[in-house]
Short mmCIF file of N, CA and C in Angstrom, two decimals:
data_model
loop_
_atom_site.label_atom_id
_atom_site.label_comp_id
_atom_site.label_asym_id
_atom_site.label_seq_id
_atom_site.Cartn_x
_atom_site.Cartn_y
_atom_site.Cartn_z
N MET A 1 16.77 -15.79 -4.05
CA MET A 1 15.79 -15.34 -3.38
C MET A 1 14.53 -15.03 -4.70
N THR A 2 13.38 -15.31 -3.99
CA THR A 2 12.25 -14.91 -4.96
C THR A 2 11.64 -13.69 -4.62
N ASN A 3 11.18 -13.15 -5.60
CA ASN A 3 10.11 -11.93 -5.21
C ASN A 3 9.59 -11.83 -4.15
N GLU A 4 8.65 -13.09 -3.79
CA GLU A 4 8.17 -13.07 -2.63
C GLU A 4 8.76 -12.97 -1.39
N GLN A 5 9.90 -13.42 -1.33
CA GLN A 5 10.83 -13.14 -0.08
C GLN A 5 11.28 -11.86 0.13
N GLU A 6 11.39 -10.95 -1.03
CA GLU A 6 11.85 -9.70 -0.84
C GLU A 6 10.75 -8.69 -0.29
N ARG A 7 9.64 -9.09 -0.50
CA ARG A 7 8.62 -8.29 0.09
C ARG A 7 8.25 -7.90 1.62
N ASP A 8 8.00 -6.67 2.04
CA ASP A 8 7.58 -6.52 3.42
C ASP A 8 6.11 -6.56 3.66
N TYR A 9 5.95 -7.22 4.73
CA TYR A 9 4.39 -7.57 4.92
C TYR A 9 3.93 -6.81 6.20
N ILE A 10 2.74 -6.50 6.11
CA ILE A 10 2.05 -5.94 7.37
C ILE A 10 0.84 -6.85 7.57
N ILE A 11 0.37 -6.85 8.93
CA ILE A 11 -0.87 -7.16 9.52
C ILE A 11 -1.68 -6.02 9.80
N VAL A 12 -3.10 -5.87 9.28
CA VAL A 12 -3.88 -4.99 9.28
C VAL A 12 -4.92 -5.50 10.12
N GLN A 13 -5.51 -4.83 11.12
CA GLN A 13 -6.82 -5.09 11.81
C GLN A 13 -7.83 -4.20 11.16
N ASP A 14 -8.92 -4.89 10.63
CA ASP A 14 -10.01 -4.31 9.94
C ASP A 14 -10.93 -3.61 11.02
N GLU A 15 -12.12 -2.83 10.72
CA GLU A 15 -13.04 -2.35 11.71
C GLU A 15 -13.72 -3.39 12.38
N SER A 16 -13.77 -4.65 11.78
CA SER A 16 -14.72 -5.70 12.33
C SER A 16 -13.47 -6.59 13.49
N GLY A 17 -12.16 -5.96 13.59
CA GLY A 17 -11.35 -6.73 14.48
C GLY A 17 -10.66 -7.91 13.71
N LEU A 18 -10.87 -8.11 12.32
CA LEU A 18 -10.16 -9.42 11.95
C LEU A 18 -8.66 -8.75 11.27
N LEU A 19 -7.96 -9.59 11.31
CA LEU A 19 -6.46 -9.34 11.13
C LEU A 19 -6.36 -9.87 9.53
N LYS A 20 -5.68 -9.09 8.85
CA LYS A 20 -5.37 -9.60 7.26
C LYS A 20 -3.97 -9.20 7.06
N LYS A 21 -3.17 -10.26 6.27
CA LYS A 21 -1.94 -10.00 5.69
C LYS A 21 -1.91 -9.43 4.60
N PHE A 22 -0.96 -8.18 4.28
CA PHE A 22 -1.00 -7.58 2.85
C PHE A 22 0.65 -7.43 2.85
N ALA A 23 0.95 -7.49 1.34
CA ALA A 23 2.23 -7.21 0.91
C ALA A 23 2.34 -5.84 0.74
N VAL A 24 3.47 -5.07 1.12
CA VAL A 24 3.58 -3.73 0.78
C VAL A 24 4.41 -3.49 -0.57
N GLU A 25 3.59 -3.33 -1.57
CA GLU A 25 4.20 -2.93 -2.86
C GLU A 25 4.90 -1.69 -3.09
N ALA A 26 4.51 -0.75 -2.39
CA ALA A 26 5.17 0.68 -2.35
C ALA A 26 4.88 1.53 -1.21
N LEU A 27 5.59 2.29 -0.78
CA LEU A 27 5.26 3.43 0.04
C LEU A 27 5.75 4.74 -0.60
N LEU A 28 4.86 5.66 -0.77
CA LEU A 28 5.25 6.92 -1.49
C LEU A 28 4.81 7.99 -0.62
N ASN A 29 5.81 9.07 -0.74
CA ASN A 29 5.49 10.30 -0.04
C ASN A 29 5.45 11.15 -1.21
N MET A 30 3.96 11.99 -1.16
CA MET A 30 3.65 12.98 -2.33
C MET A 30 2.91 14.02 -1.59
N GLU A 31 3.07 15.28 -1.97
CA GLU A 31 2.30 16.25 -1.37
C GLU A 31 2.00 16.34 -0.03
N GLU A 32 3.09 16.08 0.79
CA GLU A 32 3.13 15.92 2.04
C GLU A 32 2.21 14.91 2.68
N GLN A 33 1.86 13.98 1.98
CA GLN A 33 1.14 12.82 2.48
C GLN A 33 1.80 11.53 2.21
N THR A 34 1.56 10.49 2.88
CA THR A 34 2.10 9.24 2.60
C THR A 34 1.09 8.30 2.13
N TYR A 35 1.58 7.61 1.05
CA TYR A 35 0.32 6.67 0.47
C TYR A 35 1.08 5.12 0.36
N THR A 36 0.42 4.19 0.32
CA THR A 36 1.04 2.78 0.18
C THR A 36 0.24 2.08 -0.85
N LEU A 37 0.84 1.11 -1.64
CA LEU A 37 -0.05 0.27 -2.45
C LEU A 37 0.35 -1.09 -1.85
N LEU A 38 -0.86 -1.87 -1.46
CA LEU A 38 -0.90 -3.16 -0.76
C LEU A 38 -1.41 -4.21 -1.67
N ARG A 39 -0.91 -5.39 -1.48
CA ARG A 39 -1.82 -6.66 -2.17
C ARG A 39 -1.97 -7.60 -0.94
N SER A 40 -3.11 -7.93 -1.03
CA SER A 40 -3.62 -9.31 0.06
C SER A 40 -2.70 -10.34 -0.44
N GLU A 41 -2.67 -11.07 0.63
CA GLU A 41 -1.84 -12.46 0.39
C GLU A 41 -2.65 -13.30 -0.37
N HIS A 42 -3.87 -13.32 -0.27
CA HIS A 42 -5.00 -13.94 -0.92
C HIS A 42 -5.38 -13.61 -2.25
N ASP A 43 -5.28 -12.50 -2.67
CA ASP A 43 -5.67 -11.74 -3.73
C ASP A 43 -4.53 -11.06 -4.46
N GLN A 44 -3.65 -11.78 -5.03
CA GLN A 44 -2.34 -10.88 -5.68
C GLN A 44 -2.75 -10.21 -6.88
N HIS A 45 -3.86 -10.33 -7.49
CA HIS A 45 -4.20 -9.42 -8.89
C HIS A 45 -4.78 -8.00 -8.58
N ASN A 46 -5.29 -8.04 -7.31
CA ASN A 46 -5.82 -6.59 -6.89
C ASN A 46 -4.80 -5.91 -5.84
N ALA A 47 -4.59 -4.59 -6.03
CA ALA A 47 -3.88 -3.84 -5.25
C ALA A 47 -4.92 -2.84 -4.71
N PHE A 48 -4.58 -2.31 -3.33
CA PHE A 48 -5.06 -1.29 -2.74
C PHE A 48 -4.35 -0.14 -2.53
N VAL A 49 -4.80 1.05 -2.89
CA VAL A 49 -4.15 2.36 -2.57
C VAL A 49 -4.68 2.98 -1.27
N MET A 50 -4.05 3.29 -0.35
CA MET A 50 -4.45 3.79 0.91
C MET A 50 -3.57 5.08 1.30
N GLN A 51 -3.80 5.70 2.21
CA GLN A 51 -3.00 6.96 2.68
C GLN A 51 -2.61 6.42 4.10
N VAL A 52 -1.55 6.62 4.55
CA VAL A 52 -0.99 6.30 5.82
C VAL A 52 -1.22 7.46 6.72
N GLU A 53 -1.70 7.31 7.75
CA GLU A 53 -1.72 8.27 8.96
C GLU A 53 -1.02 8.03 10.23
N ASN A 54 -0.07 8.88 10.61
CA ASN A 54 0.60 8.60 11.71
C ASN A 54 0.01 9.42 12.76
N GLU A 55 -0.54 8.48 13.85
CA GLU A 55 -0.96 9.09 15.17
C GLU A 55 -0.10 8.88 16.26
N GLU A 56 -0.34 9.34 17.53
CA GLU A 56 0.48 8.95 18.83
C GLU A 56 0.52 7.58 19.07
N ASP A 57 -0.68 6.97 18.74
CA ASP A 57 -0.96 5.61 19.16
C ASP A 57 -0.75 4.38 18.01
N GLY A 58 -0.21 5.02 16.95
CA GLY A 58 0.16 3.94 15.88
C GLY A 58 -0.11 4.63 14.52
N GLN A 59 -0.03 3.71 13.63
CA GLN A 59 -0.52 4.23 12.11
C GLN A 59 -1.57 3.53 11.74
N TYR A 60 -2.52 4.42 10.94
CA TYR A 60 -3.65 3.96 10.45
C TYR A 60 -3.64 4.04 8.78
N LEU A 61 -4.38 3.09 8.10
CA LEU A 61 -4.46 3.44 6.78
C LEU A 61 -5.91 3.76 6.48
N ILE A 62 -6.13 4.71 5.56
CA ILE A 62 -7.43 5.60 5.24
C ILE A 62 -7.60 5.06 3.70
N GLY A 63 -8.77 4.68 3.56
CA GLY A 63 -9.23 4.26 2.20
C GLY A 63 -9.30 5.74 1.37
N ILE A 64 -9.04 5.52 -0.16
CA ILE A 64 -8.99 7.07 -0.99
C ILE A 64 -10.14 6.53 -1.84
N ASP A 65 -11.08 7.79 -1.85
CA ASP A 65 -12.18 7.63 -2.61
C ASP A 65 -12.18 8.53 -3.82
N ASP A 66 -11.13 9.47 -3.68
CA ASP A 66 -11.01 10.42 -4.71
C ASP A 66 -10.03 9.57 -6.10
N PRO A 67 -10.88 9.49 -7.20
CA PRO A 67 -10.00 8.91 -8.15
C PRO A 67 -8.83 9.57 -8.70
N PHE A 68 -8.65 10.98 -8.65
CA PHE A 68 -7.50 11.59 -9.15
C PHE A 68 -6.25 11.37 -8.26
N ILE A 69 -6.58 11.27 -6.95
CA ILE A 69 -5.64 10.72 -5.93
C ILE A 69 -5.12 9.42 -6.42
N LYS A 70 -5.99 8.39 -6.44
CA LYS A 70 -5.77 7.14 -6.81
C LYS A 70 -4.89 6.88 -8.15
N SER A 71 -5.09 7.68 -8.97
CA SER A 71 -4.47 7.84 -10.26
C SER A 71 -3.09 8.35 -10.21
N MET A 72 -2.89 9.47 -9.35
CA MET A 72 -1.59 10.12 -9.14
C MET A 72 -0.67 8.84 -8.49
N VAL A 73 -1.14 8.39 -7.37
CA VAL A 73 -0.38 7.22 -6.59
C VAL A 73 0.09 6.18 -7.62
N LEU A 74 -0.82 5.69 -8.28
CA LEU A 74 -0.71 4.62 -9.50
C LEU A 74 0.53 5.22 -10.42
N ASP A 75 0.28 6.34 -10.98
CA ASP A 75 1.13 6.94 -11.79
C ASP A 75 2.50 6.89 -11.34
N ALA A 76 2.45 7.53 -10.13
CA ALA A 76 4.04 7.49 -9.48
C ALA A 76 4.53 6.32 -9.25
N TYR A 77 3.91 5.17 -8.91
CA TYR A 77 4.38 3.83 -8.66
C TYR A 77 4.96 3.43 -10.09
N ALA A 78 4.12 3.60 -10.98
CA ALA A 78 4.54 3.18 -12.37
C ALA A 78 5.84 3.65 -12.70
N ILE A 79 6.03 5.01 -12.46
CA ILE A 79 7.12 6.08 -12.87
C ILE A 79 8.33 5.27 -11.89
N ALA A 80 8.12 5.00 -10.68
CA ALA A 80 9.28 4.53 -9.78
C ALA A 80 9.70 2.82 -10.43
N VAL A 81 8.85 2.24 -10.77
CA VAL A 81 9.04 0.84 -11.35
C VAL A 81 9.92 0.92 -12.58
N ASP A 82 9.36 1.87 -13.55
CA ASP A 82 10.01 2.01 -14.62
C ASP A 82 11.53 2.46 -14.71
N ALA A 83 11.80 3.47 -13.61
CA ALA A 83 13.15 3.96 -13.43
C ALA A 83 14.04 3.01 -12.73
N ASN A 84 13.44 1.92 -11.95
CA ASN A 84 14.17 1.15 -11.09
C ASN A 84 13.47 -0.42 -11.21
N PRO A 85 13.72 -1.04 -12.58
CA PRO A 85 12.95 -2.19 -12.57
C PRO A 85 13.69 -3.52 -11.59
N ALA A 86 12.68 -4.31 -11.60
CA ALA A 86 13.17 -5.41 -10.54
C ALA A 86 14.11 -6.30 -11.65
N ASP A 87 14.85 -7.09 -10.92
CA ASP A 87 15.84 -7.96 -11.64
C ASP A 87 14.97 -9.17 -12.11
#
């Protein structure tokens, strides 16, 4: 099984109504918030850090502008990967 087959994918509808497919690299719970690290199927070199909001009508992704929070999420991801490297 390749690494690509092991990924979870989500389809996100942006503000313009366009549907985009992303690989979920990580889902992290920190400081009573949930964050995700996503990679576009068309651009595997860049990742997006977003906050996950649960509402009655579904889940929403919110962009993070705070560089401290982005850094915190990326550091937590790096620690998780180092603690449990992929084969």
